[in-house]
PDB file of C-alpha atoms and ligand atoms in Angstrom:
ATOM      1  CA  MET S 211      -0.101  -0.318   0.208  1.00 30.00           C
ATOM      2  CA  GLY S 212       2.612   2.618   0.629  1.00 31.00           C
ATOM      3  CA  MET S 213       1.195   4.417   3.715  1.00 34.00           C
ATOM      4  CA  ALA S 214       3.414   7.455   5.020  1.00 35.00           C
ATOM      5  CA  ALA S 215       3.132   7.056   8.725  1.00 37.00           C
ATOM      6  CA  LYS S 216       2.607  10.730  10.172  1.00 39.00           C
ATOM      7  CA  THR S 217       3.632  11.933  13.556  1.00 38.00           C
ATOM      8  CA  SER S 218       0.565  11.685  15.625  1.00 40.00           C
ATOM      9  CA  SER S 219      -0.018  14.844  18.589  1.00 39.00           C
ATOM     10  CA  ARG S 220       1.049  11.910  20.979  1.00 41.00           C
ATOM     11  CA  GLY S 221       4.540  11.946  19.689  1.00 42.00           C
ATOM     12  CA  GLY S 222       4.060   8.205  18.062  1.00 55.00           C
ATOM     13  CA  ALA S 223       3.329   7.984  14.851  1.00 64.00           C
ATOM     14  CA  ALA S 224      -0.116   7.965  13.396  1.00 69.00           C
ATOM     15  CA  PRO S 225      -2.101   5.873  10.744  1.00 73.00           C
ATOM     16  CA  PRO S 226      -2.341   7.633   7.206  1.00 77.00           C
ATOM     17  CA  PRO S 227      -6.427   8.905   6.320  1.00 85.00           C
ATOM     18  CA  MET S 228      -7.917   5.687   4.444  1.00 90.00           C
ATOM     19  CA  ASP S 229      -8.514   5.387   0.796  1.00 92.00           C
ATOM     20  CA  ASP S 230     -12.382   3.593  -0.340  1.00 92.00           C
ATOM     21  CA  LEU S 231     -10.361   0.413  -1.292  1.00 94.00           C
ATOM     22  CA  GLU S 232      -9.050   0.043   2.390  1.00 94.00           C
ATOM     23  CA  PHE S 233     -12.244   0.517   4.468  1.00 96.00           C
ATOM     24  CA  ALA S 234     -13.990  -1.597   2.323  1.00 96.00           C
ATOM     25  CA  ARG S 235     -11.636  -4.521   3.362  1.00 96.00           C
ATOM     26  CA  TRP S 236     -12.192  -3.447   6.728  1.00 97.00           C
ATOM     27  CA  VAL S 237     -16.347  -3.290   6.747  1.00 97.00           C
ATOM     28  CA  ARG S 238     -16.021  -6.501   4.791  1.00 96.00           C
ATOM     29  CA  LEU S 239     -13.299  -8.307   7.726  1.00 97.00           C
ATOM     30  CA  LEU S 240     -15.827  -6.819  10.415  1.00 96.00           C
ATOM     31  CA  GLU S 241     -19.258  -7.986   8.733  1.00 96.00           C
ATOM     32  CA  THR S 242     -17.787 -11.271   7.853  1.00 95.00           C
ATOM     33  CA  ARG S 243     -16.673 -11.909  11.743  1.00 95.00           C
ATOM     34  CA  THR S 244     -19.681 -10.445  13.258  1.00 95.00           C
ATOM     35  CA  GLY S 245     -22.325  -9.054  10.819  1.00 95.00           C
ATOM     36  CA  VAL S 246     -21.865  -5.527  11.805  1.00 95.00           C
ATOM     37  CA  THR S 247     -21.997  -3.563   8.695  1.00 95.00           C
ATOM     38  CA  VAL S 248     -20.619  -0.188   8.354  1.00 95.00           C
ATOM     39  CA  PRO S 249     -22.335   2.202   5.936  1.00 95.00           C
ATOM     40  CA  PRO S 250     -20.002   4.488   4.126  1.00 95.00           C
ATOM     41  CA  GLU S 251     -21.246   7.711   6.056  1.00 95.00           C
ATOM     42  CA  ARG S 252     -20.118   5.962   9.198  1.00 95.00           C
ATOM     43  CA  LYS S 253     -16.485   5.608   7.782  1.00 96.00           C
ATOM     44  CA  PRO S 254     -15.563   7.697  10.500  1.00 95.00           C
ATOM     45  CA  PHE S 255     -16.105   5.672  13.187  1.00 95.00           C
ATOM     46  CA  LEU S 256     -14.675   2.494  11.824  1.00 96.00           C
ATOM     47  CA  VAL S 257     -11.419   4.880  11.104  1.00 96.00           C
ATOM     48  CA  SER S 258     -11.361   6.341  14.795  1.00 95.00           C
ATOM     49  CA  GLY S 259     -11.892   2.723  16.404  1.00 96.00           C
ATOM     50  CA  LEU S 260      -9.409   0.968  14.004  1.00 96.00           C
ATOM     51  CA  ARG S 261      -6.834   3.859  14.903  1.00 95.00           C
ATOM     52  CA  ARG S 262      -6.477   4.076  18.225  1.00 95.00           C
ATOM     53  CA  ARG S 263      -6.374   0.297  18.241  1.00 96.00           C
ATOM     54  CA  MET S 264      -3.507   1.391  16.286  1.00 95.00           C
ATOM     55  CA  ARG S 265      -2.112   3.452  18.269  1.00 94.00           C
ATOM     56  CA  GLU S 266      -2.418   1.266  20.788  1.00 94.00           C
ATOM     57  CA  THR S 267      -0.238  -1.899  19.506  1.00 95.00           C
ATOM     58  CA  GLY S 268       2.290   0.772  17.590  1.00 94.00           C
ATOM     59  CA  HIS S 269       0.936   0.333  14.388  1.00 94.00           C
ATOM     60  CA  THR S 270       0.821   2.602  11.498  1.00 92.00           C
ATOM     61  CA  ASP S 271       0.385   0.814   8.178  1.00 93.00           C
ATOM     62  CA  TYR S 272      -3.465  -0.499   8.085  1.00 95.00           C
ATOM     63  CA  ALA S 273      -2.408  -3.629   5.023  1.00 94.00           C
ATOM     64  CA  ARG S 274       0.189  -4.748   7.161  1.00 95.00           C
ATOM     65  CA  TYR S 275      -2.534  -4.718  10.485  1.00 96.00           C
ATOM     66  CA  TYR S 276      -4.443  -6.329   8.435  1.00 96.00           C
ATOM     67  CA  GLU S 277      -2.312  -9.130   7.396  1.00 95.00           C
ATOM     68  CA  GLU S 278      -1.151  -9.881  11.358  1.00 95.00           C
ATOM     69  CA  LEU S 279      -5.124 -10.041  12.453  1.00 96.00           C
ATOM     70  CA  LEU S 280      -5.385 -13.330   9.474  1.00 94.00           C
ATOM     71  CA  ASP S 281      -2.557 -14.416  11.392  1.00 90.00           C
ATOM     72  CA  GLY S 282      -3.717 -17.714  13.349  1.00 91.00           C
ATOM     73  CA  ALA S 283      -4.180 -17.421  17.368  1.00 93.00           C
ATOM     74  CA  ARG S 284      -1.499 -14.187  17.381  1.00 92.00           C
ATOM     75  CA  GLY S 285      -4.292 -12.409  14.825  1.00 95.00           C
ATOM     76  CA  ALA S 286      -7.588 -13.873  16.716  1.00 94.00           C
ATOM     77  CA  VAL S 287      -6.130 -12.444  20.315  1.00 94.00           C
ATOM     78  CA  GLU S 288      -5.858  -9.072  18.602  1.00 96.00           C
ATOM     79  CA  TRP S 289      -8.659  -8.665  16.675  1.00 96.00           C
ATOM     80  CA  ALA S 290     -11.021 -10.028  20.030  1.00 94.00           C
ATOM     81  CA  ALA S 291      -9.191  -6.612  21.247  1.00 95.00           C
ATOM     82  CA  LEU S 292      -9.697  -4.889  17.716  1.00 97.00           C
ATOM     83  CA  VAL S 293     -13.672  -5.424  18.009  1.00 96.00           C
ATOM     84  CA  ASP S 294     -14.239  -4.168  21.028  1.00 95.00           C
ATOM     85  CA  HIS S 295     -13.434  -0.335  19.495  1.00 96.00           C
ATOM     86  CA  LEU S 296     -14.930  -1.204  15.895  1.00 96.00           C
ATOM     87  CA  THR S 297     -18.651  -1.931  17.615  1.00 95.00           C
ATOM     88  CA  VAL S 298     -21.154   0.676  19.447  1.00 96.00           C
ATOM     89  CA  HIS S 299     -21.595  -0.159  23.056  1.00 96.00           C
ATOM     90  CA  GLU S 300     -24.296   2.630  23.920  1.00 97.00           C
ATOM     91  CA  THR S 301     -26.703   1.396  26.497  1.00 98.00           C
ATOM     92  CA  HIS S 302     -28.839   2.167  29.217  1.00 98.00           C
ATOM     93  CA  PHE S 303     -30.816   0.361  32.825  1.00 98.00           C
ATOM     94  CA  PHE S 304     -34.375   0.266  31.802  1.00 98.00           C
ATOM     95  CA  ARG S 305     -33.759   1.001  28.059  1.00 98.00           C
ATOM     96  CA  HIS S 306     -37.124   0.315  27.017  1.00 98.00           C
ATOM     97  CA  PRO S 307     -39.890   0.249  29.502  1.00 98.00           C
ATOM     98  CA  PRO S 308     -42.534  -0.708  27.156  1.00 98.00           C
ATOM     99  CA  SER S 309     -41.042  -3.820  26.402  1.00 98.00           C
ATOM    100  CA  LEU S 310     -39.786  -4.653  30.298  1.00 98.00           C
ATOM    101  CA  ASP S 311     -43.676  -3.678  31.124  1.00 98.00           C
ATOM    102  CA  LEU S 312     -45.055  -6.461  27.915  1.00 98.00           C
ATOM    103  CA  ILE S 313     -42.976  -9.136  30.038  1.00 98.00           C
ATOM    104  CA  ARG S 314     -43.530  -8.002  33.608  1.00 97.00           C
ATOM    105  CA  LYS S 315     -47.651  -7.291  32.789  1.00 97.00           C
ATOM    106  CA  GLU S 316     -48.488  -9.935  29.709  1.00 97.00           C
ATOM    107  CA  TRP S 317     -46.101 -12.457  29.361  1.00 98.00           C
ATOM    108  CA  LEU S 318     -45.029 -13.629  32.722  1.00 97.00           C
ATOM    109  CA  PRO S 319     -48.308 -14.150  33.559  1.00 95.00           C
ATOM    110  CA  LEU S 320     -49.285 -16.521  30.658  1.00 95.00           C
ATOM    111  CA  TRP S 321     -45.755 -18.339  30.616  1.00 95.00           C
ATOM    112  CA  GLU S 322     -46.741 -19.248  34.412  1.00 93.00           C
ATOM    113  CA  GLN S 323     -50.232 -20.724  33.768  1.00 92.00           C
ATOM    114  CA  GLY S 324     -48.124 -23.232  31.065  1.00 89.00           C
ATOM    115  CA  VAL S 325     -45.042 -24.251  33.530  1.00 91.00           C
ATOM    116  CA  ALA S 326     -44.856 -26.286  36.509  1.00 90.00           C
ATOM    117  CA  ALA S 327     -44.572 -23.819  40.028  1.00 87.00           C
ATOM    118  CA  ASP S 328     -40.759 -25.106  40.022  1.00 88.00           C
ATOM    119  CA  GLN S 329     -39.704 -24.290  36.739  1.00 93.00           C
ATOM    120  CA  PRO S 330     -37.221 -21.943  36.549  1.00 96.00           C
ATOM    121  CA  VAL S 331     -37.015 -19.073  34.190  1.00 97.00           C
ATOM    122  CA  HIS S 332     -34.235 -18.842  31.847  1.00 97.00           C
ATOM    123  CA  ALA S 333     -33.389 -15.288  30.125  1.00 98.00           C
ATOM    124  CA  LEU S 334     -30.676 -14.413  27.701  1.00 97.00           C
ATOM    125  CA  SER S 335     -29.724 -11.147  26.735  1.00 98.00           C
ATOM    126  CA  VAL S 336     -27.992 -10.887  23.699  1.00 97.00           C
ATOM    127  CA  GLY S 337     -25.827  -8.461  22.210  1.00 97.00           C
ATOM    128  CA  CYS S 338     -25.500  -6.947  26.500  1.00 98.00           C
ATOM    129  CA  ALA S 339     -22.973  -4.616  26.117  1.00 98.00           C
ATOM    130  CA  THR S 340     -21.721  -3.851  29.692  1.00 98.00           C
ATOM    131  CA  GLY S 341     -23.934  -5.701  31.608  1.00 98.00           C
ATOM    132  CA  GLU S 342     -27.554  -2.871  32.133  1.00 98.00           C
ATOM    133  CA  GLU S 343     -29.967  -4.385  30.095  1.00 98.00           C
ATOM    134  CA  ALA S 344     -28.456  -7.831  32.014  1.00 98.00           C
ATOM    135  CA  TYR S 345     -29.177  -6.858  35.458  1.00 98.00           C
ATOM    136  CA  THR S 346     -32.377  -4.698  34.221  1.00 98.00           C
ATOM    137  CA  LEU S 347     -34.056  -8.209  33.558  1.00 98.00           C
ATOM    138  CA  ALA S 348     -32.382  -9.269  36.533  1.00 98.00           C
ATOM    139  CA  MET S 349     -34.193  -7.005  38.722  1.00 98.00           C
ATOM    140  CA  LEU S 350     -37.300  -6.882  36.566  1.00 98.00           C
ATOM    141  CA  LEU S 351     -37.884 -10.813  37.465  1.00 97.00           C
ATOM    142  CA  ASP S 352     -36.302 -10.921  40.994  1.00 96.00           C
ATOM    143  CA  ARG S 353     -39.292  -8.054  42.009  1.00 96.00           C
ATOM    144  CA  GLU S 354     -42.149 -10.305  40.010  1.00 95.00           C
ATOM    145  CA  LEU S 355     -40.743 -13.714  40.886  1.00 94.00           C
ATOM    146  CA  THR S 356     -40.393 -12.541  45.069  1.00 92.00           C
ATOM    147  CA  GLU S 357     -44.178 -10.842  44.198  1.00 91.00           C
ATOM    148  CA  ARG S 358     -45.140 -13.874  43.632  1.00 86.00           C
ATOM    149  CA  GLY S 359     -44.216 -15.904  46.533  1.00 84.00           C
ATOM    150  CA  GLY S 360     -40.449 -16.067  45.295  1.00 73.00           C
ATOM    151  CA  PHE S 361     -40.625 -19.949  44.533  1.00 80.00           C
ATOM    152  CA  ARG S 362     -38.982 -19.743  40.964  1.00 89.00           C
ATOM    153  CA  ARG S 363     -35.625 -19.016  39.642  1.00 95.00           C
ATOM    154  CA  TYR S 364     -34.349 -17.793  37.141  1.00 97.00           C
ATOM    155  CA  GLY S 365     -31.174 -17.294  35.520  1.00 97.00           C
ATOM    156  CA  VAL S 366     -29.863 -14.610  32.864  1.00 98.00           C
ATOM    157  CA  THR S 367     -27.406 -15.612  30.733  1.00 97.00           C
ATOM    158  CA  ALA S 368     -25.917 -12.408  28.571  1.00 97.00           C
ATOM    159  CA  THR S 369     -23.244 -12.758  25.666  1.00 97.00           C
ATOM    160  CA  ASP S 370     -21.710 -10.278  23.675  1.00 97.00           C
ATOM    161  CA  VAL S 371     -18.861 -10.365  21.071  1.00 96.00           C
ATOM    162  CA  SER S 372     -16.894  -7.867  23.251  1.00 96.00           C
ATOM    163  CA  GLN S 373     -14.529  -9.325  26.034  1.00 95.00           C
ATOM    164  CA  ALA S 374     -13.836  -5.460  27.381  1.00 96.00           C
ATOM    165  CA  ALA S 375     -17.558  -5.249  27.272  1.00 97.00           C
ATOM    166  CA  LEU S 376     -17.766  -8.208  29.196  1.00 98.00           C
ATOM    167  CA  SER S 377     -15.587  -7.367  31.499  1.00 98.00           C
ATOM    168  CA  VAL S 378     -17.528  -4.471  32.626  1.00 98.00           C
ATOM    169  CA  ALA S 379     -20.516  -6.296  32.865  1.00 98.00           C
ATOM    170  CA  ARG S 380     -18.819  -9.024  35.180  1.00 98.00           C
ATOM    171  CA  ALA S 381     -17.528  -5.865  37.875  1.00 98.00           C
ATOM    172  CA  ALA S 382     -20.752  -4.501  38.042  1.00 98.00           C
ATOM    173  CA  LEU S 383     -19.754  -1.335  38.850  1.00 98.00           C
ATOM    174  CA  TYR S 384     -21.409   1.913  37.245  1.00 98.00           C
ATOM    175  CA  PRO S 385     -20.725   5.375  37.694  1.00 98.00           C
ATOM    176  CA  LEU S 386     -23.110   7.340  39.620  1.00 97.00           C
ATOM    177  CA  PRO S 387     -25.199   9.242  37.686  1.00 97.00           C
ATOM    178  CA  ARG S 388     -25.861   5.966  35.669  1.00 97.00           C
ATOM    179  CA  LEU S 389     -28.053   5.555  39.147  1.00 97.00           C
ATOM    180  CA  GLU S 390     -30.872   7.750  37.672  1.00 97.00           C
ATOM    181  CA  GLU S 391     -31.925   5.203  35.336  1.00 98.00           C
ATOM    182  CA  ILE S 392     -32.979   2.782  37.485  1.00 98.00           C
ATOM    183  CA  PRO S 393     -36.638   3.265  38.756  1.00 97.00           C
ATOM    184  CA  LEU S 394     -36.614   4.362  42.226  1.00 96.00           C
ATOM    185  CA  ALA S 395     -38.682   0.831  43.378  1.00 95.00           C
ATOM    186  CA  TYR S 396     -36.012  -1.194  42.374  1.00 97.00           C
ATOM    187  CA  ARG S 397     -32.735   0.677  43.815  1.00 96.00           C
ATOM    188  CA  ALA S 398     -33.117   0.233  48.038  1.00 94.00           C
ATOM    189  CA  GLU S 399     -33.270  -3.674  46.585  1.00 95.00           C
ATOM    190  CA  ALA S 400     -30.831  -3.861  43.488  1.00 97.00           C
ATOM    191  CA  ILE S 401     -27.184  -1.604  43.982  1.00 97.00           C
ATOM    192  CA  GLU S 402     -24.809  -0.886  46.804  1.00 97.00           C
ATOM    193  CA  PRO S 403     -22.907   2.350  47.149  1.00 97.00           C
ATOM    194  CA  VAL S 404     -19.302   2.213  46.350  1.00 98.00           C
ATOM    195  CA  GLY S 405     -17.173   5.206  47.421  1.00 97.00           C
ATOM    196  CA  ASP S 406     -18.629   8.412  46.534  1.00 95.00           C
ATOM    197  CA  ASP S 407     -19.371   8.129  43.135  1.00 97.00           C
ATOM    198  CA  GLN S 408     -19.875   4.783  41.793  1.00 98.00           C
ATOM    199  CA  PHE S 409     -22.991   1.805  42.498  1.00 98.00           C
ATOM    200  CA  ARG S 410     -22.582  -1.740  42.089  1.00 98.00           C
ATOM    201  CA  ILE S 411     -25.291  -4.462  41.570  1.00 98.00           C
ATOM    202  CA  VAL S 412     -25.422  -6.504  44.595  1.00 98.00           C
ATOM    203  CA  GLU S 413     -24.371  -9.803  44.679  1.00 98.00           C
ATOM    204  CA  ARG S 414     -27.832 -11.693  44.942  1.00 96.00           C
ATOM    205  CA  LEU S 415     -28.685 -10.312  41.733  1.00 98.00           C
ATOM    206  CA  ARG S 416     -25.053 -10.408  40.263  1.00 98.00           C
ATOM    207  CA  LYS S 417     -25.397 -14.283  40.902  1.00 98.00           C
ATOM    208  CA  ARG S 418     -28.010 -14.515  39.043  1.00 98.00           C
ATOM    209  CA  VAL S 419     -26.033 -13.428  35.380  1.00 98.00           C
ATOM    210  CA  GLY S 420     -23.646 -14.946  33.939  1.00 98.00           C
ATOM    211  CA  PHE S 421     -21.510 -13.437  30.927  1.00 98.00           C
ATOM    212  CA  ALA S 422     -20.151 -15.387  27.865  1.00 96.00           C
ATOM    213  CA  CYS S 423     -18.671 -14.316  24.949  1.00 95.00           C
ATOM    214  CA  VAL S 424     -20.525 -15.255  22.344  1.00 95.00           C
ATOM    215  CA  ASN S 425     -20.703 -14.316  18.785  1.00 94.00           C
ATOM    216  CA  LEU S 426     -24.127 -13.289  17.724  1.00 94.00           C
ATOM    217  CA  LEU S 427     -23.878 -15.583  14.177  1.00 92.00           C
ATOM    218  CA  HIS S 428     -22.744 -18.324  15.923  1.00 91.00           C
ATOM    219  CA  ALA S 429     -25.378 -18.414  18.662  1.00 85.00           C
ATOM    220  CA  THR S 430     -27.375 -21.405  17.665  1.00 80.00           C
ATOM    221  CA  ARG S 431     -24.249 -23.746  18.367  1.00 81.00           C
ATOM    222  CA  ALA S 432     -23.248 -22.401  22.049  1.00 75.00           C
ATOM    223  CA  PRO S 433     -24.972 -24.143  24.617  1.00 83.00           C
ATOM    224  CA  LEU S 434     -27.561 -22.213  24.542  1.00 83.00           C
ATOM    225  CA  ARG S 435     -31.138 -24.242  24.492  1.00 83.00           C
ATOM    226  CA  GLN S 436     -34.937 -24.212  26.133  1.00 91.00           C
ATOM    227  CA  LEU S 437     -34.785 -20.571  27.151  1.00 96.00           C
ATOM    228  CA  ASP S 438     -38.046 -18.474  28.553  1.00 97.00           C
ATOM    229  CA  LEU S 439     -37.569 -15.410  27.385  1.00 98.00           C
ATOM    230  CA  ILE S 440     -34.533 -13.818  24.806  1.00 98.00           C
ATOM    231  CA  TYR S 441     -34.082 -10.084  24.991  1.00 98.00           C
ATOM    232  CA  CYS S 442     -32.190  -8.984  21.386  1.00 98.00           C
ATOM    233  CA  GLN S 443     -32.277  -4.792  21.425  1.00 98.00           C
ATOM    234  CA  ASN S 444     -30.159  -1.876  19.777  1.00 98.00           C
ATOM    235  CA  VAL S 445     -28.330  -5.559  18.195  1.00 97.00           C
ATOM    236  CA  LEU S 446     -29.748  -6.561  14.894  1.00 96.00           C
ATOM    237  CA  ILE S 447     -30.095  -3.065  14.079  1.00 95.00           C
ATOM    238  CA  TYR S 448     -26.028  -3.095  12.901  1.00 95.00           C
ATOM    239  CA  PHE S 449     -26.778  -5.941  11.090  1.00 95.00           C
ATOM    240  CA  ALA S 450     -27.389  -6.135   7.320  1.00 91.00           C
ATOM    241  CA  ARG S 451     -31.248  -6.188   6.964  1.00 89.00           C
ATOM    242  CA  GLU S 452     -30.993  -9.810   4.472  1.00 87.00           C
ATOM    243  CA  ARG S 453     -29.181 -11.014   7.485  1.00 91.00           C
ATOM    244  CA  ARG S 454     -31.498 -10.341  10.488  1.00 94.00           C
ATOM    245  CA  GLY S 455     -33.992 -12.985   8.686  1.00 94.00           C
ATOM    246  CA  GLU S 456     -31.645 -16.015   9.265  1.00 94.00           C
ATOM    247  CA  LEU S 457     -30.369 -14.618  12.775  1.00 95.00           C
ATOM    248  CA  LEU S 458     -34.077 -14.568  13.914  1.00 96.00           C
ATOM    249  CA  ASP S 459     -34.718 -18.014  12.797  1.00 96.00           C
ATOM    250  CA  GLY S 460     -31.872 -19.310  14.825  1.00 95.00           C
ATOM    251  CA  LEU S 461     -33.005 -17.640  18.058  1.00 96.00           C
ATOM    252  CA  ALA S 462     -36.426 -18.782  17.855  1.00 96.00           C
ATOM    253  CA  ARG S 463     -34.870 -22.055  17.595  1.00 94.00           C
ATOM    254  CA  LEU S 464     -33.661 -21.578  21.085  1.00 95.00           C
ATOM    255  CA  LEU S 465     -36.800 -20.511  22.562  1.00 96.00           C
ATOM    256  CA  ARG S 466     -39.437 -23.033  24.759  1.00 95.00           C
ATOM    257  CA  PRO S 467     -42.984 -23.402  24.122  1.00 95.00           C
ATOM    258  CA  ASN S 468     -44.672 -20.010  25.328  1.00 96.00           C
ATOM    259  CA  GLY S 469     -41.154 -18.736  25.281  1.00 97.00           C
ATOM    260  CA  LEU S 470     -40.919 -14.850  23.988  1.00 98.00           C
ATOM    261  CA  LEU S 471     -38.326 -13.110  22.122  1.00 98.00           C
ATOM    262  CA  VAL S 472     -37.868  -8.808  22.425  1.00 98.00           C
ATOM    263  CA  LEU S 473     -37.185  -7.135  19.745  1.00 98.00           C
ATOM    264  CA  GLY S 474     -36.502  -2.994  19.646  1.00 97.00           C
ATOM    265  CA  PRO S 475     -39.529  -2.048  17.871  1.00 96.00           C
ATOM    266  CA  GLY S 476     -39.202  -1.118  13.567  1.00 92.00           C
ATOM    267  CA  GLU S 477     -35.880  -3.247  14.399  1.00 94.00           C
ATOM    268  CA  VAL S 478     -37.458  -5.947  11.812  1.00 93.00           C
ATOM    269  CA  THR S 479     -40.177  -5.594   9.249  1.00 90.00           C
ATOM    270  CA  GLY S 480     -40.950  -8.453   7.487  1.00 91.00           C
ATOM    271  CA  TRP S 481     -40.135 -11.032   9.444  1.00 95.00           C
ATOM    272  CA  SER S 482     -42.323 -13.990  10.708  1.00 95.00           C
ATOM    273  CA  HIS S 483     -41.931 -17.633  11.955  1.00 96.00           C
ATOM    274  CA  PRO S 484     -43.876 -20.733  11.803  1.00 96.00           C
ATOM    275  CA  GLN S 485     -43.772 -21.316  15.332  1.00 96.00           C
ATOM    276  CA  LEU S 486     -44.030 -17.533  16.572  1.00 97.00           C
ATOM    277  CA  THR S 487     -46.913 -15.209  16.672  1.00 97.00           C
ATOM    278  CA  ARG S 488     -46.358 -11.627  17.429  1.00 97.00           C
ATOM    279  CA  PHE S 489     -47.277 -10.423  21.082  1.00 97.00           C
ATOM    280  CA  GLY S 490     -48.309  -7.551  22.449  1.00 97.00           C
ATOM    281  CA  GLY S 491     -49.172  -4.375  20.851  1.00 95.00           C
ATOM    282  CA  ARG S 492     -47.039  -1.419  18.363  1.00 94.00           C
ATOM    283  CA  GLN S 493     -44.798   0.259  21.418  1.00 97.00           C
ATOM    284  CA  THR S 494     -43.071  -3.245  21.163  1.00 98.00           C
ATOM    285  CA  LEU S 495     -42.070  -5.714  18.909  1.00 98.00           C
ATOM    286  CA  ALA S 496     -42.639  -9.166  20.492  1.00 98.00           C
ATOM    287  CA  PHE S 497     -42.981 -12.391  18.919  1.00 98.00           C
ATOM    288  CA  LEU S 498     -44.125 -15.698  21.476  1.00 98.00           C
ATOM    289  CA  ARG S 499     -43.612 -19.639  20.912  1.00 96.00           C
ATOM    290  CA  GLN S 500     -46.202 -22.002  19.983  1.00 90.00           C
ATOM    291  CA  SER S 501     -47.345 -23.886  23.270  1.00 80.00           C
ATOM    292  CA  LYS S 502     -47.054 -27.226  23.384  1.00 70.00           C
ATOM    293  CA  GLU S 503     -50.967 -27.499  22.464  1.00 62.00           C
ATOM    294  CA  THR S 504     -51.060 -25.235  19.918  1.00 62.00           C
ATOM    295  CA  GLN S 505     -48.195 -26.766  18.070  1.00 56.00           C
ATOM    296  CA  ALA S 506     -49.959 -30.491  18.425  1.00 48.00           C
TER     297      ALA S 506
HETATM  298  C1  SAM E 785     -25.827  -0.584  21.020  1.00 74.04           C
HETATM  299  S1  SAM E 785     -25.482  -2.092  21.826  1.00 74.04           S
HETATM  300  C2  SAM E 785     -26.472  -2.744  22.941  1.00 74.04           C
HETATM  301  C3  SAM E 785     -26.724  -3.376  24.003  1.00 74.04           C
HETATM  302  C4  SAM E 785     -28.138  -3.726  24.861  1.00 74.04           C
HETATM  303  N1  SAM E 785     -28.587  -4.552  24.282  1.00 74.04           N
HETATM  304  C5  SAM E 785     -29.207  -2.284  24.891  1.00 74.04           C
HETATM  305  O1  SAM E 785     -30.080  -2.635  24.181  1.00 74.04           O
HETATM  306  O2  SAM E 785     -28.673  -1.404  25.875  1.00 74.04           O
HETATM  307  C6  SAM E 785     -24.908  -3.398  21.091  1.00 74.04           C
HETATM  308  C7  SAM E 785     -23.528  -4.890  21.789  1.00 74.04           C
HETATM  309  O3  SAM E 785     -23.997  -5.528  20.197  1.00 74.04           O
HETATM  310  C8  SAM E 785     -22.847  -5.903  20.302  1.00 74.04           C
HETATM  311  N2  SAM E 785     -22.460  -7.152  19.273  1.00 74.04           N
HETATM  312  C9  SAM E 785     -22.811  -6.901  18.059  1.00 74.04           C
HETATM  313  N3  SAM E 785     -21.983  -7.336  16.898  1.00 74.04           N
HETATM  314  C10 SAM E 785     -22.134  -8.611  17.378  1.00 74.04           C
HETATM  315  C11 SAM E 785     -22.072 -10.453  17.283  1.00 74.04           C
HETATM  316  N4  SAM E 785     -22.251 -10.531  15.899  1.00 74.04           N
HETATM  317  N5  SAM E 785     -22.715 -10.914  18.411  1.00 74.04           N
HETATM  318  C12 SAM E 785     -22.677 -10.722  19.794  1.00 74.04           C
HETATM  319  N6  SAM E 785     -22.349  -9.124  19.809  1.00 74.04           N
HETATM  320  C13 SAM E 785     -22.386  -8.464  18.833  1.00 74.04           C
HETATM  321  C14 SAM E 785     -21.663  -4.897  20.517  1.00 74.04           C
HETATM  322  O4  SAM E 785     -20.196  -5.728  20.908  1.00 74.04           O
HETATM  323  C15 SAM E 785     -22.329  -4.005  21.833  1.00 74.04           C
HETATM  324  O5  SAM E 785     -22.006  -4.310  22.676  1.00 74.04           O
END
């Protein structure tokens, strides 16, 4: 490629501007490995993430760095670090209240009618980023199941492709201003202050949430089966439209009868599945897997 290195403001060499051909192959690499697609208008995001990582590792040449990423185990380790810089991790506690109300008020009462009193609820948060969504589900299930007598156990599995985001999620430690996102009614039982400027999710809830690095493209190969609730919001929007249906078919296979798949409103259009029916009103986008009786 013959790109000359420039000197960055921090004194080290900085990668030069990226031409369109070079951009196209980084887009292809990211899409092949994660499903995330980067349209031309998002080029600055990709380039700045890539440059940040290249500066950290002392690389100044896109082509050489690209070759190294393809180089066996070493490349795989470096890819695991880079992918965090190329993906968006914005997230919040209680991000989409209508979806949470749907789970609490409509789905859980229906689901309970069809299962034994001691059957646990197993939820999955797909693309959980730094954990806020997974802990939100834990807070919600913990409270709802306690109010219903407290006999039923629950567990939340939370997955993401970014190891760095998952480390933050496992630590469950958040800056104090983020507390505003958690409704008052949940705070006393869900969090504990840490110093003057942080809070942590309490151990009782942390113990119910397990984090794993799983690529959504390979989710059906992971040991995830018989799920009651799959929560997948603000992830598929980064994927090419033509790929979303195929991924949803895969997630649908992981659901138990009467299990619920919750997406973000507007994230998918025109998708349907022979064993799933639309569930809930227009403020939400959710699909219920038919019960055993209906399937028979
Ligand atoms: C914008 S965040 C959404 C977080 C959370 N679901 C929410 O709605 O608040 C998108 C997350 O999807 C993850 N992601 C992107 N591609 C993925 C893939 N192929 N497999 C698993 N996670 C992926 C990113 O790492 C990022 O943490």
